[in-house]
Short mmCIF file of C-alpha atoms and ligand atoms in Angstrom, two decimals:
data_model
loop_
_atom_site.label_atom_id
_atom_site.label_comp_id
_atom_site.label_asym_id
_atom_site.label_seq_id
_atom_site.Cartn_x
_atom_site.Cartn_y
_atom_site.Cartn_z
CA MET A 21 -21.81 4.79 32.23
CA LYS A 22 -19.05 5.35 29.77
CA ARG A 23 -18.56 2.82 27.06
CA GLN A 24 -15.31 0.84 27.11
CA GLU A 25 -13.62 -0.47 24.02
CA ILE A 26 -12.94 -4.11 23.69
CA LYS A 27 -9.15 -3.46 23.35
CA GLU A 28 -8.93 -1.94 26.74
CA ILE A 29 -11.29 -4.38 28.37
CA LEU A 30 -9.24 -7.43 27.18
CA GLN A 31 -5.96 -5.55 28.29
CA SER A 32 -7.26 -4.70 31.72
CA GLU A 33 -9.11 -7.97 32.46
CA ALA A 34 -10.85 -6.28 35.33
CA ILE A 35 -12.72 -9.28 36.72
CA GLY A 36 -15.76 -8.45 38.76
CA SER A 37 -16.24 -4.98 37.32
CA THR A 38 -19.61 -3.70 35.71
CA ILE A 39 -18.81 -2.41 32.27
CA LYS A 40 -20.56 -1.08 29.23
CA VAL A 41 -19.54 -2.23 25.77
CA SER A 42 -20.72 -1.57 22.31
CA GLY A 43 -19.97 -3.34 18.96
CA TRP A 44 -21.29 -5.54 16.21
CA VAL A 45 -22.39 -9.26 16.50
CA ARG A 46 -20.00 -11.50 14.63
CA THR A 47 -21.82 -14.91 15.76
CA LYS A 48 -24.49 -16.00 18.11
CA ARG A 49 -24.73 -19.48 19.55
CA GLU A 50 -27.90 -20.45 21.34
CA SER A 51 -27.86 -23.23 23.96
CA LYS A 52 -30.77 -24.03 26.19
CA ASN A 53 -30.49 -21.46 28.85
CA VAL A 54 -27.89 -18.95 27.37
CA ASN A 55 -26.95 -17.20 24.16
CA PHE A 56 -23.25 -16.81 23.55
CA ILE A 57 -22.73 -13.62 21.53
CA ASN A 58 -19.37 -12.73 19.85
CA LEU A 59 -19.02 -8.97 19.88
CA ASN A 60 -16.48 -7.09 17.97
CA ASP A 61 -15.89 -3.27 17.84
CA GLY A 62 -12.92 -3.27 15.54
CA THR A 63 -10.43 -1.87 18.16
CA VAL A 64 -8.75 -5.24 18.03
CA LEU A 65 -9.06 -8.50 16.28
CA SER A 66 -10.36 -10.41 19.23
CA ASN A 67 -14.07 -10.49 20.06
CA LEU A 68 -15.64 -10.17 23.45
CA GLN A 69 -17.92 -13.09 24.38
CA VAL A 70 -21.28 -11.84 25.93
CA VAL A 71 -23.20 -14.41 27.81
CA ALA A 72 -26.96 -13.70 27.80
CA ASP A 73 -29.31 -15.63 30.13
CA VAL A 74 -32.35 -16.20 28.04
CA ASN A 75 -34.63 -15.83 31.10
CA LEU A 76 -33.37 -12.32 31.67
CA PHE A 77 -34.23 -10.86 28.21
CA ASP A 78 -37.34 -10.66 26.15
CA GLU A 79 -37.79 -12.83 23.30
CA SER A 80 -38.30 -9.70 21.14
CA ILE A 81 -34.72 -8.60 22.05
CA LEU A 82 -33.04 -12.03 21.60
CA ARG A 83 -34.64 -12.34 18.24
CA LYS A 84 -32.88 -9.16 17.01
CA ILE A 85 -29.37 -10.30 18.08
CA ASN A 86 -28.18 -11.50 14.79
CA THR A 87 -24.86 -11.42 12.90
CA GLY A 88 -24.26 -7.89 11.81
CA ALA A 89 -26.54 -6.23 14.25
CA ALA A 90 -25.09 -3.49 16.60
CA LEU A 91 -25.40 -3.86 20.39
CA THR A 92 -24.80 -2.01 23.57
CA VAL A 93 -24.41 -4.38 26.58
CA VAL A 94 -23.93 -3.63 30.16
CA GLY A 95 -22.84 -6.41 32.38
CA GLU A 96 -20.31 -8.07 34.73
CA LEU A 97 -16.89 -9.10 33.43
CA VAL A 98 -16.10 -12.61 34.68
CA GLU A 99 -13.38 -15.19 34.10
CA SER A 100 -13.89 -17.35 31.17
CA GLY A 101 -12.89 -20.72 29.93
CA GLY A 102 -13.06 -19.72 26.28
CA GLN A 103 -10.56 -18.13 23.88
CA GLN A 104 -10.36 -14.91 25.96
CA LYS A 105 -9.65 -14.92 29.69
CA VAL A 106 -12.71 -12.75 30.26
CA GLU A 107 -16.34 -12.71 29.19
CA LEU A 108 -19.24 -10.43 29.85
CA VAL A 109 -22.44 -11.57 31.66
CA ALA A 110 -25.03 -9.40 30.26
CA LYS A 111 -27.41 -7.54 32.63
CA GLU A 112 -28.83 -4.95 29.94
CA ILE A 113 -28.90 -5.33 26.25
CA GLU A 114 -29.83 -2.64 23.77
CA VAL A 115 -30.17 -3.52 19.98
CA VAL A 116 -28.73 -0.24 18.57
CA GLY A 117 -29.02 -1.30 14.98
CA GLU A 118 -30.72 -4.33 13.59
CA ALA A 119 -29.51 -6.40 10.75
CA ASP A 120 -31.94 -8.72 9.02
CA PRO A 121 -30.20 -12.04 9.00
CA ASP A 122 -31.73 -13.20 5.87
CA LYS A 123 -30.30 -10.18 4.02
CA TYR A 124 -27.07 -9.29 5.69
CA PRO A 125 -24.50 -10.29 3.12
CA LEU A 126 -21.79 -11.36 5.59
CA GLN A 127 -22.50 -14.74 7.05
CA PRO A 128 -20.38 -16.24 9.78
CA LYS A 129 -18.46 -18.43 7.38
CA ARG A 130 -15.42 -18.03 5.11
CA HIS A 131 -16.14 -15.73 1.99
CA SER A 132 -13.86 -15.52 -0.86
CA LEU A 133 -11.91 -12.31 -1.33
CA GLU A 134 -13.48 -11.82 -4.82
CA PHE A 135 -16.88 -11.91 -3.17
CA LEU A 136 -15.76 -9.40 -0.39
CA ARG A 137 -14.40 -6.93 -3.00
CA GLU A 138 -17.89 -6.68 -4.40
CA ILE A 139 -19.09 -5.79 -0.82
CA ALA A 140 -16.16 -3.60 -0.08
CA HIS A 141 -18.45 -1.40 1.90
CA LEU A 142 -19.02 -4.11 4.41
CA ARG A 143 -15.80 -6.10 4.24
CA PHE A 144 -14.23 -3.93 7.19
CA ARG A 145 -16.43 -6.04 9.39
CA THR A 146 -14.39 -9.32 8.65
CA ASN A 147 -11.42 -10.26 10.48
CA THR A 148 -9.20 -10.17 7.49
CA PHE A 149 -10.14 -6.55 6.48
CA SER A 150 -10.34 -5.07 9.83
CA SER A 151 -6.67 -6.60 10.37
CA ILE A 152 -5.52 -4.99 7.29
CA ALA A 153 -7.06 -1.70 8.16
CA ARG A 154 -5.37 -1.68 11.42
CA ILE A 155 -1.89 -2.60 10.00
CA ARG A 156 -2.43 0.08 7.28
CA HIS A 157 -2.79 2.71 9.89
CA ALA A 158 0.20 1.46 11.94
CA MET A 159 2.22 1.87 8.71
CA ILE A 160 1.04 5.33 8.00
CA PHE A 161 1.92 6.33 11.53
CA ALA A 162 5.30 4.59 11.24
CA VAL A 163 6.12 6.43 7.90
CA HIS A 164 5.63 9.81 9.63
CA LYS A 165 7.40 8.58 12.64
CA PHE A 166 10.51 7.41 10.74
CA PHE A 167 10.86 10.70 8.76
CA THR A 168 10.09 12.91 11.76
CA GLU A 169 12.86 11.26 13.72
CA LYS A 170 15.23 11.70 10.88
CA GLY A 171 14.49 15.42 10.60
CA PHE A 172 12.44 15.32 7.43
CA PHE A 173 9.63 17.72 6.71
CA ASN A 174 6.36 16.49 5.16
CA ILE A 175 5.28 18.45 2.17
CA HIS A 176 1.88 18.45 0.53
CA THR A 177 2.48 18.40 -3.24
CA PRO A 178 -0.41 19.28 -5.47
CA ILE A 179 -2.94 16.62 -6.55
CA ILE A 180 -4.14 18.57 -9.58
CA THR A 181 -1.12 19.35 -11.88
CA ALA A 182 -0.20 20.47 -15.28
CA SER A 183 3.03 18.33 -15.45
CA ASP A 184 3.15 14.71 -16.31
CA ALA A 185 6.19 13.81 -14.21
CA GLU A 186 6.89 10.42 -15.88
CA GLY A 187 6.02 11.68 -19.33
CA ALA A 188 4.29 8.29 -19.76
CA GLY A 189 0.86 9.64 -20.81
CA GLU A 190 -0.88 7.90 -17.83
CA MET A 191 -2.53 11.01 -16.60
CA PHE A 192 -6.32 11.31 -15.84
CA GLN A 193 -7.50 14.64 -17.16
CA VAL A 194 -9.12 17.29 -14.92
CA THR A 195 -11.50 19.43 -16.81
CA THR A 196 -14.88 21.41 -16.36
CA PHE A 197 -15.56 21.33 -20.02
CA GLU A 198 -18.80 19.95 -21.32
CA LEU A 199 -17.20 16.95 -23.02
CA ASN A 200 -19.46 16.70 -26.00
CA ASN A 201 -18.99 20.27 -26.91
CA PRO A 202 -15.59 21.66 -25.68
CA PRO A 203 -14.50 25.10 -27.11
CA ARG A 204 -12.12 24.73 -29.99
CA SER A 205 -9.70 26.97 -31.49
CA ASP A 206 -9.54 27.71 -35.25
CA ASP A 207 -7.46 24.62 -36.00
CA GLY A 208 -10.18 22.44 -34.60
CA LYS A 209 -8.16 21.61 -31.45
CA ILE A 210 -9.62 21.69 -27.92
CA ASP A 211 -8.92 25.13 -26.54
CA TYR A 212 -7.75 24.38 -23.11
CA SER A 213 -7.03 28.10 -22.45
CA GLN A 214 -10.72 28.34 -21.73
CA ASP A 215 -10.80 25.55 -19.23
CA PHE A 216 -10.93 26.01 -15.55
CA PHE A 217 -7.07 26.28 -15.04
CA GLY A 218 -6.65 27.95 -18.47
CA LYS A 219 -4.47 24.91 -19.46
CA HIS A 220 -4.55 21.20 -19.78
CA THR A 221 -4.56 19.63 -16.34
CA GLY A 222 -4.67 16.17 -14.77
CA LEU A 223 -4.36 14.27 -11.55
CA THR A 224 -0.77 13.83 -10.40
CA VAL A 225 1.15 10.66 -11.12
CA SER A 226 3.83 11.59 -8.63
CA GLY A 227 4.78 14.44 -6.31
CA GLN A 228 8.48 14.25 -7.09
CA LEU A 229 9.05 17.19 -9.15
CA GLU A 230 7.44 19.47 -6.64
CA GLY A 231 9.24 17.56 -3.81
CA GLU A 232 12.51 18.47 -5.40
CA LEU A 233 11.67 22.15 -5.23
CA ALA A 234 11.19 21.93 -1.50
CA ALA A 235 14.32 19.61 -0.91
CA LEU A 236 16.44 22.17 -2.59
CA ALA A 237 15.62 24.58 0.33
CA LEU A 238 14.72 22.39 3.25
CA SER A 239 17.31 19.65 2.73
CA LYS A 240 15.05 16.71 3.60
CA ILE A 241 11.39 16.38 2.63
CA TYR A 242 8.89 13.70 2.03
CA THR A 243 5.48 13.69 0.43
CA PHE A 244 2.78 11.09 1.37
CA GLY A 245 -0.15 11.46 -0.96
CA PRO A 246 -2.55 10.03 -3.44
CA THR A 247 -1.41 9.36 -6.87
CA PHE A 248 -3.35 8.35 -10.00
CA ARG A 249 -2.31 6.43 -13.05
CA ALA A 250 -4.52 5.71 -15.94
CA GLU A 251 -2.42 2.69 -16.92
CA ASN A 252 -4.60 -0.16 -18.21
CA SER A 253 -2.88 -2.82 -16.39
CA ASN A 254 -5.18 -5.32 -14.80
CA THR A 255 -2.54 -6.88 -12.44
CA SER A 256 -2.51 -7.87 -8.76
CA ARG A 257 0.19 -5.08 -8.20
CA HIS A 258 -1.46 -1.95 -9.95
CA LEU A 259 -4.14 0.42 -8.83
CA ALA A 260 -5.40 3.47 -10.76
CA GLU A 261 -5.37 5.35 -7.41
CA PHE A 262 -2.69 4.58 -4.89
CA TRP A 263 -0.63 6.22 -2.22
CA MET A 264 2.95 7.02 -2.58
CA ILE A 265 5.64 8.11 -0.10
CA GLU A 266 8.32 10.16 -1.72
CA PRO A 267 11.40 11.42 0.07
CA GLU A 268 13.72 13.80 -1.56
CA MET A 269 17.09 14.75 -0.15
CA ALA A 270 19.51 17.45 -1.11
CA PHE A 271 23.27 16.55 -0.94
CA TYR A 272 22.40 12.69 -1.22
CA ASP A 273 24.01 10.56 -3.92
CA LEU A 274 22.62 7.26 -5.08
CA ASN A 275 24.43 5.33 -2.22
CA ASP A 276 22.88 7.53 0.47
CA ASN A 277 19.64 7.04 -1.35
CA MET A 278 19.97 3.32 -1.17
CA ASP A 279 20.96 3.38 2.41
CA LEU A 280 17.91 5.42 3.29
CA ALA A 281 15.54 3.19 1.30
CA GLU A 282 16.85 0.02 2.97
CA GLU A 283 16.75 1.53 6.47
CA PHE A 284 13.25 2.84 5.84
CA LEU A 285 11.75 -0.45 4.71
CA LYS A 286 13.33 -2.30 7.61
CA TYR A 287 12.08 0.22 10.00
CA LEU A 288 8.49 -0.17 8.74
CA ILE A 289 8.59 -3.91 8.79
CA ASN A 290 10.08 -3.79 12.34
CA TYR A 291 7.38 -1.46 13.33
CA ALA A 292 4.61 -3.90 12.14
CA LEU A 293 6.35 -6.79 13.89
CA GLU A 294 6.46 -4.94 17.13
CA ASN A 295 3.13 -3.36 17.02
CA CYS A 296 0.81 -5.50 15.02
CA GLU A 297 1.50 -8.92 16.31
CA GLU A 298 -1.97 -10.10 16.81
CA ASP A 299 -3.09 -9.07 13.35
CA LEU A 300 -0.02 -10.39 11.74
CA MET A 301 -0.47 -13.82 13.29
CA PHE A 302 -4.10 -13.92 12.13
CA LEU A 303 -3.13 -13.02 8.61
CA SER A 304 -0.29 -15.62 8.70
CA GLN A 305 -2.83 -18.43 9.57
CA ARG A 306 -5.12 -17.04 6.93
CA GLN A 307 -2.44 -17.31 4.26
CA GLN A 308 -1.37 -20.83 5.35
CA GLN A 309 -4.97 -21.87 5.28
CA GLU A 310 -5.37 -20.47 1.78
CA GLU A 311 -2.16 -22.16 0.54
CA LYS A 312 -2.73 -25.44 2.14
CA ASN A 313 -3.75 -27.23 -1.01
CA LYS A 314 -0.73 -25.81 -3.04
CA PRO A 315 2.40 -27.98 -3.58
CA GLN A 316 5.05 -27.46 -0.87
CA ASP A 317 7.51 -25.38 -3.31
CA GLN A 318 4.66 -22.92 -4.29
CA ARG A 319 3.83 -21.96 -0.73
CA SER A 320 4.99 -18.62 0.62
CA MET A 321 7.33 -18.51 3.45
CA GLU A 322 5.40 -18.01 6.83
CA LEU A 323 4.53 -14.33 7.07
CA ILE A 324 6.22 -13.44 10.27
CA GLU A 325 9.32 -15.32 9.37
CA LYS A 326 9.31 -13.57 6.00
CA LEU A 327 9.07 -10.15 7.57
CA LYS A 328 11.92 -11.02 9.91
CA PHE A 329 13.92 -12.34 7.19
CA VAL A 330 13.80 -9.08 5.24
CA ALA A 331 14.26 -6.98 8.30
CA ASP A 332 17.38 -8.97 9.33
CA ASN A 333 19.16 -9.36 6.18
CA GLU A 334 21.26 -6.98 3.95
CA PHE A 335 19.84 -6.27 0.59
CA VAL A 336 21.84 -7.24 -2.40
CA ARG A 337 22.97 -4.31 -4.53
CA LEU A 338 23.99 -4.90 -8.15
CA THR A 339 23.85 -3.21 -11.53
CA TYR A 340 21.16 -3.65 -14.20
CA THR A 341 23.94 -4.85 -16.51
CA GLU A 342 24.98 -7.58 -13.98
CA ALA A 343 21.29 -8.52 -13.52
CA ILE A 344 20.78 -9.07 -17.21
CA LYS A 345 23.75 -11.43 -17.28
CA ILE A 346 22.29 -13.42 -14.45
CA LEU A 347 18.97 -13.60 -16.10
CA GLN A 348 20.19 -14.48 -19.43
CA ASN A 349 22.12 -17.45 -17.86
CA SER A 350 19.20 -18.52 -15.67
CA LYS A 351 17.25 -21.71 -16.10
CA PRO A 352 13.89 -20.21 -17.08
CA ALA A 353 15.62 -18.03 -19.83
CA LYS A 354 17.50 -21.19 -21.22
CA LYS A 355 14.29 -23.20 -21.11
CA GLY A 356 12.21 -20.29 -22.57
CA LYS A 357 10.19 -20.10 -19.49
CA PHE A 358 10.09 -16.34 -19.20
CA GLN A 359 6.96 -14.76 -20.83
CA TYR A 360 9.12 -11.91 -21.83
CA PRO A 361 12.52 -12.70 -23.25
CA VAL A 362 15.60 -11.04 -21.77
CA GLU A 363 17.04 -9.58 -24.95
CA GLY A 364 20.01 -7.72 -23.33
CA PHE A 365 20.93 -4.32 -22.43
CA GLY A 366 17.91 -2.21 -22.88
CA THR A 367 15.40 -4.80 -21.99
CA ASP A 368 12.83 -3.41 -19.62
CA LEU A 369 12.51 -5.84 -16.61
CA GLN A 370 9.26 -7.32 -16.04
CA SER A 371 7.97 -8.60 -12.73
CA GLU A 372 8.72 -12.18 -13.60
CA HIS A 373 12.48 -11.21 -13.85
CA GLU A 374 12.46 -9.05 -10.84
CA ARG A 375 10.97 -11.99 -8.86
CA TYR A 376 13.39 -14.42 -10.32
CA LEU A 377 16.43 -12.37 -9.04
CA VAL A 378 14.94 -11.95 -5.70
CA GLU A 379 13.16 -15.33 -5.00
CA LYS A 380 15.30 -17.73 -6.85
CA HIS A 381 18.74 -16.33 -7.44
CA PHE A 382 19.63 -14.16 -4.36
CA LYS A 383 16.75 -15.18 -2.01
CA ARG A 384 16.72 -11.68 -0.53
CA PRO A 385 15.58 -8.20 -1.51
CA VAL A 386 17.70 -6.65 -4.43
CA ILE A 387 18.46 -3.18 -5.10
CA LEU A 388 19.21 -2.74 -8.89
CA ILE A 389 21.03 0.33 -10.11
CA ASP A 390 22.47 1.96 -13.21
CA TYR A 391 19.58 1.26 -15.62
CA PRO A 392 19.81 2.09 -19.27
CA ALA A 393 19.08 5.70 -19.80
CA ASP A 394 16.45 5.04 -22.47
CA ILE A 395 14.07 3.10 -20.34
CA LYS A 396 14.08 5.61 -17.36
CA ALA A 397 12.59 9.04 -16.86
CA PHE A 398 14.26 12.28 -17.91
CA TYR A 399 15.29 13.57 -14.64
CA MET A 400 17.63 10.84 -13.63
CA LYS A 401 21.31 11.63 -13.43
CA VAL A 402 23.34 10.44 -16.38
CA ASN A 403 26.22 8.31 -15.37
CA GLU A 404 29.84 8.83 -16.66
CA ASP A 405 29.43 5.98 -19.31
CA GLY A 406 26.78 8.09 -20.99
CA ASN A 407 24.50 4.98 -21.51
CA THR A 408 23.05 4.42 -17.94
CA VAL A 409 21.44 6.58 -15.24
CA ALA A 410 21.81 6.56 -11.50
CA ALA A 411 18.44 4.82 -10.96
CA MET A 412 17.61 2.23 -8.26
CA ASP A 413 14.66 -0.08 -7.99
CA VAL A 414 14.24 -2.03 -4.85
CA LEU A 415 12.76 -5.44 -5.72
CA PHE A 416 10.96 -7.52 -3.14
CA PRO A 417 9.83 -11.10 -2.94
CA GLN A 418 6.25 -11.54 -4.06
CA ILE A 419 6.01 -7.93 -5.13
CA GLY A 420 8.73 -7.18 -7.60
CA GLU A 421 9.40 -3.50 -7.57
CA ILE A 422 8.44 -1.87 -4.32
CA ILE A 423 10.60 1.20 -4.63
CA GLY A 424 11.70 3.25 -7.60
CA GLY A 425 14.16 6.06 -7.22
CA SER A 426 17.24 7.83 -8.52
CA GLN A 427 19.86 10.41 -8.13
CA ARG A 428 18.48 13.47 -10.03
CA GLU A 429 20.23 15.23 -12.85
CA GLU A 430 21.50 18.52 -11.19
CA ARG A 431 23.47 19.80 -14.26
CA TYR A 432 21.40 22.26 -16.10
CA ASP A 433 22.86 21.72 -19.55
CA VAL A 434 22.68 17.88 -19.34
CA LEU A 435 19.10 18.10 -18.22
CA VAL A 436 17.92 20.42 -20.91
CA GLU A 437 19.58 18.30 -23.65
CA LYS A 438 17.81 15.23 -22.02
CA MET A 439 14.44 16.84 -21.96
CA LYS A 440 14.78 18.00 -25.53
CA ALA A 441 15.65 14.47 -26.61
CA MET A 442 12.73 13.05 -24.77
CA ASN A 443 10.33 15.61 -25.93
CA ILE A 444 9.56 17.13 -22.64
CA PRO A 445 7.98 20.56 -23.32
CA LEU A 446 10.68 22.96 -21.83
CA GLU A 447 8.54 25.97 -21.60
CA GLU A 448 6.17 24.21 -19.21
CA MET A 449 8.94 23.22 -17.00
CA GLU A 450 10.70 26.52 -16.46
CA TRP A 451 9.78 26.40 -12.77
CA TYR A 452 11.61 23.12 -12.47
CA LEU A 453 14.57 24.26 -14.41
CA ASP A 454 15.01 27.18 -12.10
CA THR A 455 16.16 24.65 -9.46
CA ARG A 456 19.18 23.85 -11.75
CA ARG A 457 19.77 27.50 -12.62
CA TYR A 458 20.04 28.80 -8.96
CA GLY A 459 22.08 26.85 -6.40
CA SER A 460 21.61 23.53 -7.95
CA VAL A 461 23.03 20.57 -5.85
CA PRO A 462 23.36 16.84 -6.14
CA HIS A 463 20.13 15.33 -4.76
CA SER A 464 18.24 12.09 -4.72
CA GLY A 465 14.79 10.63 -3.77
CA PHE A 466 12.58 7.66 -4.36
CA GLY A 467 8.86 6.54 -4.36
CA LEU A 468 7.50 3.77 -2.27
CA GLY A 469 4.15 2.41 -3.29
CA PHE A 470 2.33 2.31 -0.02
CA GLU A 471 -0.09 -0.54 -1.03
CA ARG A 472 2.81 -2.59 -2.39
CA LEU A 473 4.33 -2.25 0.99
CA ILE A 474 1.06 -3.25 2.64
CA THR A 475 0.69 -6.19 0.36
CA PHE A 476 4.03 -7.38 1.39
CA VAL A 477 3.48 -6.80 5.09
CA THR A 478 0.09 -8.50 5.28
CA GLY A 479 0.89 -11.33 2.84
CA MET A 480 -2.20 -10.57 0.85
CA GLY A 481 -2.11 -11.81 -2.72
CA ASN A 482 -3.76 -8.87 -4.47
CA ILE A 483 -3.20 -5.17 -4.07
CA ARG A 484 -7.09 -4.56 -4.30
CA ASP A 485 -7.36 -6.11 -0.82
CA VAL A 486 -5.04 -3.81 0.83
CA ILE A 487 -6.74 -0.38 -0.03
CA PRO A 488 -10.28 0.11 1.44
CA PHE A 489 -11.77 1.14 -1.85
CA PRO A 490 -9.70 -0.02 -5.00
CA ARG A 491 -9.89 1.77 -8.21
CA THR A 492 -8.90 -0.22 -11.16
CA PRO A 493 -9.97 -0.37 -14.74
CA LYS A 494 -13.74 -0.56 -15.19
CA ASN A 495 -14.11 -0.46 -11.30
CA CYS A 496 -14.91 2.55 -9.32
CA GLU A 497 -17.63 1.42 -6.90
CA PHE A 498 -18.37 2.94 -3.43
P1 ATP B 520 5.69 -0.69 -12.33
O1 ATP B 520 6.85 -0.98 -13.21
O2 ATP B 520 5.54 -1.95 -11.29
O3 ATP B 520 4.44 -0.29 -12.86
P2 ATP B 520 6.55 1.95 -12.04
O4 ATP B 520 7.99 1.95 -12.64
O5 ATP B 520 5.69 2.49 -12.80
O6 ATP B 520 6.17 0.50 -11.46
P3 ATP B 520 7.37 4.23 -10.38
O7 ATP B 520 6.79 5.14 -11.46
O8 ATP B 520 8.83 4.23 -10.08
O9 ATP B 520 6.79 2.69 -10.69
O10 ATP B 520 6.59 4.51 -8.95
C1 ATP B 520 7.13 4.27 -7.74
C2 ATP B 520 6.62 3.26 -6.94
O11 ATP B 520 5.11 3.48 -6.86
C3 ATP B 520 6.75 1.91 -7.53
O12 ATP B 520 7.86 1.25 -7.07
C4 ATP B 520 5.40 1.10 -6.85
O13 ATP B 520 5.84 0.78 -5.43
C5 ATP B 520 4.45 2.16 -6.96
N1 ATP B 520 3.51 2.06 -8.00
C6 ATP B 520 3.76 2.36 -9.25
N2 ATP B 520 2.63 2.18 -9.94
C7 ATP B 520 1.77 1.64 -9.17
C8 ATP B 520 0.24 1.26 -9.38
N3 ATP B 520 -0.25 1.46 -10.57
N4 ATP B 520 -0.28 0.82 -8.26
C9 ATP B 520 0.23 0.88 -7.08
N5 ATP B 520 1.58 1.08 -6.82
C10 ATP B 520 2.20 1.49 -7.91
MN1 MN B 521 3.94 1.45 -13.74
#
């Protein structure tokens, strides 16, 4: 007999049929004559209740049916008065994999997220983390669907690279050198010409520069790959390894770029609302439970309401300079409540400022544009004022920056001057400059941090809980 998955069993509700199901025991409840076993196979949030008549099965089998054990059950599907409309009356039970109830770390009770992070190899077996995994998958699919529908091509950009796109020195090195005895040149410096690639290399911090090369031939491309940043920031919004979606479009100016970013985010959120309802409802309840002891004004908006709110409202668009004015005149600035003061033009906005604009001032997502040139990367297009660049950051409630992007500097001379001023080694970037030498065109793009999106969609408070195996400073388990 072919195994059926719980998702299809609960959808078809084929009362009276004999079926075979496999999964892991979430809970077992014993009454005098029957055992009630909640079985979950991860295909959906819901469990299938299995009813086992104790007179039908050997004590040696019943004893092994514990939380965490894997079972295959053949039985008859009958109507149920429980949570689901159907339940399975067991005829045969096979214990596929035992789990010692005294040792299995996941007990049928609420565990803290911190504890579950320590056993991330098992946390998929909880409702919370299986919901997140299913939503994550749906969002990956929606990303590809959106861009495919719009005629974009997916490009794989390299993971090992010699260029540090942001020039921020946050690259992890890639080397095959014996670290305690690397070859050195006469001046005592490490001689990378003898390393595997014959030069200094690292893990990519962004696929953008290579993405630009493709966009200036294919018109519209996107990358969706892992990125690595050795930034030592122990926050709830930063990972050392995360996934980024980076579209790059020829003949797009900053307005086109903003339109695309807004449409994209709304598409993804609507996709989740339409396709992940059960998991979202569960996560919504989880969040409300978690926050029930907080004062009213510190509680989050209900998850589904929040998602609809973002999907249905226009994002505010304003310049960095306007934002600085708003921040300087804000209550927290006047009362000295910001941890980082807003000095004026040139201040790098912190997450507390971004969240103030979004959550308190405008009460909706904000796209900030025209940042000071000095605090942004070399490739951003210089505006006519000479002081600002055509950058755009999309700011979300709870998250702060979810997207960073810009119109790119397409003018060769301006770009070269800028690179010199910012100490970007020109000789290593000739390949990039070629796009500006030959058939250069206005173009734009942005990067969406995939885990920041998932943090927002799931309402989780910490980015470490929305990637299966988080990598953060001093933490690389599993
Ligand atoms: P932040 O100021 O929040 O550190 P950033 O300015 O370094 O972000 P970008 O370099 O513009 O970010 O990267 C594009 C997007 O990638 C960001 O908008 C964010 O969504 C995501 N991102 C950046 N750094 C991280 C990180 N360490 N972990 C997870 N996502 C990140
Ligand atoms: Mn950063």
